[in-house]
Coordinates of C-alpha atoms in Angstrom, one line a residue:
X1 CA -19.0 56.0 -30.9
X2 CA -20.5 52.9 -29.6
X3 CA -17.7 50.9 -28.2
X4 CA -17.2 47.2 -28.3
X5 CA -17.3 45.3 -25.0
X6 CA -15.0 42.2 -26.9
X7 CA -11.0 42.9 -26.6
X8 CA -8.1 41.0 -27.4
X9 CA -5.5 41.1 -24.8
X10 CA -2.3 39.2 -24.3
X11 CA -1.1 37.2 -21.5
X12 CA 1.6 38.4 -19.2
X13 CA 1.2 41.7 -20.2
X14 CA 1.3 43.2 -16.5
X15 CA 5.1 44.1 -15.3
X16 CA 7.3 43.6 -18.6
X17 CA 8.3 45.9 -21.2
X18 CA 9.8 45.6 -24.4
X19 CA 12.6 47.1 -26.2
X20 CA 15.4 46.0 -29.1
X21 CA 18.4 47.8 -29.1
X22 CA 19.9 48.0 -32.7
X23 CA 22.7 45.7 -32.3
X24 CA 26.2 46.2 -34.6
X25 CA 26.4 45.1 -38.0
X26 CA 27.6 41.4 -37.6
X27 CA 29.2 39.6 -41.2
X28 CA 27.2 36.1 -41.4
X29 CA 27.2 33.4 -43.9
X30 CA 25.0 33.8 -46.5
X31 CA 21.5 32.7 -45.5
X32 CA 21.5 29.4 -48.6
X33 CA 24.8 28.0 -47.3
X34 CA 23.7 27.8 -43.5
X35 CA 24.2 24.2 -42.5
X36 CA 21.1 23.1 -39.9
X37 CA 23.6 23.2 -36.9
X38 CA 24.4 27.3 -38.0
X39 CA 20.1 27.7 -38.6
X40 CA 19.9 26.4 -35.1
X41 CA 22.6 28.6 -33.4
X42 CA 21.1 31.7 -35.1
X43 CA 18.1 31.4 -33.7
X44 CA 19.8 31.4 -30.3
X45 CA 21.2 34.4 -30.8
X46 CA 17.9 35.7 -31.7
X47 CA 16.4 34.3 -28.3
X48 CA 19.5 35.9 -26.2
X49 CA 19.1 39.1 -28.1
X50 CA 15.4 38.9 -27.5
X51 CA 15.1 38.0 -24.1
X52 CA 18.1 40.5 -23.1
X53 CA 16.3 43.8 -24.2
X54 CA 13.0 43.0 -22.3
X55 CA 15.6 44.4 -19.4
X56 CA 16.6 47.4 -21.0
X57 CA 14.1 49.5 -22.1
X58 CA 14.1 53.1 -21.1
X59 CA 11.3 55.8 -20.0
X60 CA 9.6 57.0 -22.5
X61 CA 6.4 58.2 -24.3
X62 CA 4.9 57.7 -27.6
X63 CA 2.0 58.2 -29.4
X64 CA -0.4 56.0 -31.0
X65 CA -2.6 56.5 -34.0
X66 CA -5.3 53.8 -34.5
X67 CA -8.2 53.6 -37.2
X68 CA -10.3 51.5 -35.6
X69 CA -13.1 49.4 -38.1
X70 CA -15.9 47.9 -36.1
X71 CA -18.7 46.1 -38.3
X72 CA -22.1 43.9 -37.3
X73 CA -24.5 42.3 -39.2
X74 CA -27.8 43.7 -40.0
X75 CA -31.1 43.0 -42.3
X76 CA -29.7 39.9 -44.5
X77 CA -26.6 39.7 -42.7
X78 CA -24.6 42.4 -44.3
X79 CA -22.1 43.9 -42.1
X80 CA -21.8 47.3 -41.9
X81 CA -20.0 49.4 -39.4
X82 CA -17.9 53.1 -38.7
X83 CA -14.4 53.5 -38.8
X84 CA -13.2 55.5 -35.2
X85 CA -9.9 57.6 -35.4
X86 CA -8.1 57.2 -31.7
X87 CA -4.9 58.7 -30.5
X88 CA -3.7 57.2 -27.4
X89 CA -0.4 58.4 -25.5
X90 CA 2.0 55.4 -24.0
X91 CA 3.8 55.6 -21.5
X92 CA 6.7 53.1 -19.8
X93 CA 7.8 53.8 -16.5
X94 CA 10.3 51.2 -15.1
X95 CA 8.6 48.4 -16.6
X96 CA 5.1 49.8 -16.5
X97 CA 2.6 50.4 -19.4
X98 CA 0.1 52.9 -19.3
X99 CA -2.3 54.4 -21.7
X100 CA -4.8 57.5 -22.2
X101 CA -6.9 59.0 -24.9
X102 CA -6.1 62.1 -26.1
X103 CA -8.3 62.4 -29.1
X104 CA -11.2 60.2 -30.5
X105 CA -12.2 61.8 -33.8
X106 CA -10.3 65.0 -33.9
X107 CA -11.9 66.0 -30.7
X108 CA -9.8 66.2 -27.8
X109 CA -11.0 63.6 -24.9
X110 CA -10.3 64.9 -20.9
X111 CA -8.4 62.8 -18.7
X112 CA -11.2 62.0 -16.3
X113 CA -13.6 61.6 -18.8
X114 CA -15.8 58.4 -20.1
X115 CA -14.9 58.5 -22.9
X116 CA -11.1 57.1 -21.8
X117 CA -12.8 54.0 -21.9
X118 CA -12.8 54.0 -25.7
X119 CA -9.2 52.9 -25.7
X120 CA -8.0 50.3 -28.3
X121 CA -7.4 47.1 -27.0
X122 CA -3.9 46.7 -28.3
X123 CA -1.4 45.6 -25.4
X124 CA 2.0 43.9 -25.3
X125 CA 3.6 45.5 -28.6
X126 CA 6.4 46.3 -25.8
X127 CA 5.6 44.1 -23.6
X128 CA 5.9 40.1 -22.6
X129 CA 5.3 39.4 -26.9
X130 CA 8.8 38.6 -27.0
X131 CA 9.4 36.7 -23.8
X132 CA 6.3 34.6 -24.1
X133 CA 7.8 33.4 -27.9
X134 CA 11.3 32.9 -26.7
X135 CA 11.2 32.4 -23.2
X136 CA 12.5 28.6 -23.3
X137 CA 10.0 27.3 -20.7
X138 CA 7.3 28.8 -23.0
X139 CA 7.8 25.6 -24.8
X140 CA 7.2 28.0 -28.4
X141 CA 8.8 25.1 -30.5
X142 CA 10.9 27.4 -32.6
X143 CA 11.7 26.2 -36.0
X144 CA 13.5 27.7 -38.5
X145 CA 11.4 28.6 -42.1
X146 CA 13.7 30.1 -44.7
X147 CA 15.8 33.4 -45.7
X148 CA 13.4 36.0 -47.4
X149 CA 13.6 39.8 -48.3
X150 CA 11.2 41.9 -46.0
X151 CA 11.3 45.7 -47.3
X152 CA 14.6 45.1 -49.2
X153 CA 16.5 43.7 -46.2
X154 CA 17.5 40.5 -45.8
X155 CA 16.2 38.9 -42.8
X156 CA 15.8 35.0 -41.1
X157 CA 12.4 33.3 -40.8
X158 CA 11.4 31.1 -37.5
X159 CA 7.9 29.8 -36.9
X160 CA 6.3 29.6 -33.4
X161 CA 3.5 28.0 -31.5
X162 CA 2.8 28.9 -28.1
X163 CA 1.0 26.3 -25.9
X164 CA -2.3 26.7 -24.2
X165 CA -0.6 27.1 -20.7
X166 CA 1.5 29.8 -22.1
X167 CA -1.0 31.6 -24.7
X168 CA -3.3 34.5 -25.5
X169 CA -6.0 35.2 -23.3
X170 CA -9.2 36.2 -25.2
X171 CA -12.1 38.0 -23.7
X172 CA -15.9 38.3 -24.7
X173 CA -19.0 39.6 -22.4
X174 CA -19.3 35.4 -21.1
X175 CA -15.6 34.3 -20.0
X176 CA -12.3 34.6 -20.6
X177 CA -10.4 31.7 -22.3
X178 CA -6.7 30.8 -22.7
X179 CA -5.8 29.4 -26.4
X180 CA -2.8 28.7 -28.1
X181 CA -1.7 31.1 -31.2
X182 CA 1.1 30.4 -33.8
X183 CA 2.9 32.6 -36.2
X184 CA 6.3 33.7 -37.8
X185 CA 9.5 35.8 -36.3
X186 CA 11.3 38.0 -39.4
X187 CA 15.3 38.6 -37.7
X188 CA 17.3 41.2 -39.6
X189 CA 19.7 38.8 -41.1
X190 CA 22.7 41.2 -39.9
X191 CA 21.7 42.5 -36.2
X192 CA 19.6 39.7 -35.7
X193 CA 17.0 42.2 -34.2
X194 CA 13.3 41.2 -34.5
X195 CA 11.7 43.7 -37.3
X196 CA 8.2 41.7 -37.4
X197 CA 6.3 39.2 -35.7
X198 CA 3.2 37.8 -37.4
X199 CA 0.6 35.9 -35.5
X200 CA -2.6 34.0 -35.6
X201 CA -5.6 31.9 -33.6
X202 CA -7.2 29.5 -35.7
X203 CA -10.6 28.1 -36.0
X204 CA -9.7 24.9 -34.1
X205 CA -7.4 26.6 -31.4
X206 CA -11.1 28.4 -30.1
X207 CA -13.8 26.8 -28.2
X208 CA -16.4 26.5 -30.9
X209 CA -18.8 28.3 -28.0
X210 CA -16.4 31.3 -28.1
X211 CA -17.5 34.3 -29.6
X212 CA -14.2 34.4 -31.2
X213 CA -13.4 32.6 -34.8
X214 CA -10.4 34.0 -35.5
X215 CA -8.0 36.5 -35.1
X216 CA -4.4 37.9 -36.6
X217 CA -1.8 40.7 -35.7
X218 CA 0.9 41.8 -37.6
X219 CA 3.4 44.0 -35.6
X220 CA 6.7 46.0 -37.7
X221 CA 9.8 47.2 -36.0
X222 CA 11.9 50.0 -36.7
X223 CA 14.9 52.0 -35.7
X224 CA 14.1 54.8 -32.9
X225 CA 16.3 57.4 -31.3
X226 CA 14.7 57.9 -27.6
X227 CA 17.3 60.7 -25.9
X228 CA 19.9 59.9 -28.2
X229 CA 19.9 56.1 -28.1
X230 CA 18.9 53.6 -30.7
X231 CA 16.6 51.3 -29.8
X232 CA 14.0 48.7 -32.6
X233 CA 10.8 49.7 -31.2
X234 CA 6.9 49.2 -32.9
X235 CA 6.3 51.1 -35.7
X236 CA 2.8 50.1 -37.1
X237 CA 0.5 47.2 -36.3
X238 CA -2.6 45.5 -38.0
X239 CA -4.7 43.7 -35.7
X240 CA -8.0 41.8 -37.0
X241 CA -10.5 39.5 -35.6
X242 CA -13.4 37.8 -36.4
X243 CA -16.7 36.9 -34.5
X244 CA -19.5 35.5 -34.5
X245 CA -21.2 38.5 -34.7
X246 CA -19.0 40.5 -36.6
X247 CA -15.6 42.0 -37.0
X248 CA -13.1 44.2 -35.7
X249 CA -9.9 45.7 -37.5
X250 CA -7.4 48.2 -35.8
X251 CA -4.8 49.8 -37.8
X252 CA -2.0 51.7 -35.2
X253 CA 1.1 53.9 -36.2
X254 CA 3.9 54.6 -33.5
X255 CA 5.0 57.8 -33.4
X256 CA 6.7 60.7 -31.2
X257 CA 8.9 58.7 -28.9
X258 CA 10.6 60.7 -26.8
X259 CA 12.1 60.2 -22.9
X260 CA 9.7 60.2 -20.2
X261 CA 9.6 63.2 -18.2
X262 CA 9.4 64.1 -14.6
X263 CA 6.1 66.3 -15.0
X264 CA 4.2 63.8 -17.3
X265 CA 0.8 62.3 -15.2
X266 CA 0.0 59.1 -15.6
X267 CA -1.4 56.1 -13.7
X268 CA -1.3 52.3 -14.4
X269 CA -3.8 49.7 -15.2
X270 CA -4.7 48.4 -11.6
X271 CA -3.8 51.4 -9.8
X272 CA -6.0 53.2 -7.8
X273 CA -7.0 56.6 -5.9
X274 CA -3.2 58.1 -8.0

């Protein structure tokens, strides 16, 4: 597999993990009578909720499972590409994210070897995604959208846009660049747990000599039990973006989470000679 150079990482991704514990059942007025004082004070508790949990996540591991769509342009300007098939384990040890390939293809991929390097680029599903969006000196300019359904549930809608000084950092084989992204927060309407965060860089939030155009990333939460407590954790992600020169798609499922445990091997982004 020929991997691509470009990734898509997140800012203040090193140190900070993510976790929602499901919260109790709460009774609140239905989501068409809320006066704009009660929208506001919701999204408050969201916040708290949110910002809380970054401080409680426990030691675990999980697996990921990401089809991986990578196309160029040839002869006329047609892309055409291969889909990839990576498994990655993920581990979080106080605080600490770490990742390795344990498959690429159905073929099982060493710990020392190359082709570790054929990771996907997906980082902060439980990490600083949360805390960047409501951390109040982020500045997100929170805004309540509407109540909707989302999988038959009925949840709250917020929008977000994160400034330049506190946003996504993208990376091509020039530079790296700092932009601002924007998106939407879905809040069970009962728990007031995050169960999806949508986001997006447009067009005009990207250098026009980037090699980016665009990009998107839809994350789902769900219920887990890790060691016999519940916590909201990722389920399943889409991430897309465009380039000048082509396109990139990743399509990740969550599975396996299960407590850390004293024999596991691992060693974090950064670290050396471990």
């Amino acid at each position: 597999m020929r991997r691509i150079t470009i990734f898509l990482a997140l800012v203040y991704l090193a140190g900070t993990a993510f976790a929602q514990t499901a919260s109790p059942k709460r009774a609140l007025t239905p989501a068409h009578t809320l006066t704009s004082a009660e929208q506001a004070a919701v999204i408050e508790k969201v916040r708290d909720q949110a910002l809380s949990y970054t401080r409680q996540l426990p030691n675990y591991i999980c697996t990921q499972r990401t089809r991986q769509i990578i196309q160029r342009p040839v002869v006329g300007e047609t892309l055409r590409g291969g889909m990839d098939l990576i498994e990655e384990q993920v581990s979080f040890l106080d605080n600490r994210e770490t990742r390795r390939v344990l498959s690429l293809n159905g073929h099982t991929v060493a710990a020392d070897s190359p082709e570790q390097q054929h990771g996907t680029p997906s980082r902060g599903e439980f990490g600083a995604i949360l805390d960047v969006i409501f951390d109040p000196q982020t500045s997100a300019n929170l805004k309540w959208e509407r109540p909707t359904k989302l999988e038959l549930r009925s949840v709250y809608v917020f929008s977000y846009r994160v400034p330049q000084s506190k946003g996504y950092t993208l990376t091509d084989s020039k530079e790296k660049i700092q932009v601002p992204f924007q998106g939407l927060v879905y809040a069970d309407a009962e728990t007031l747990t995050v169960v999806r965060i949508e986001m997006k860089i447009t067009p005009q939030d990207i250098p026009k000599n980037s090699q980016y155009v665009n990009a998107a990333l839809t994350l789902d939460y769900k219920p887990v039990q890790v060691a016999g407590h519940e916590s909201v954790l990722p389920a399943h992600y889409s991430l897309h973006y465009q380039m000048r020169d082509g396109m990139a798609w990743y399509i990740a499922e969550y599975t396996d989470y299960r407590k850390f445990s004293a024999d596991a091997k691992i060693q974090f982004e950064g670290d050396k000679n471990q």
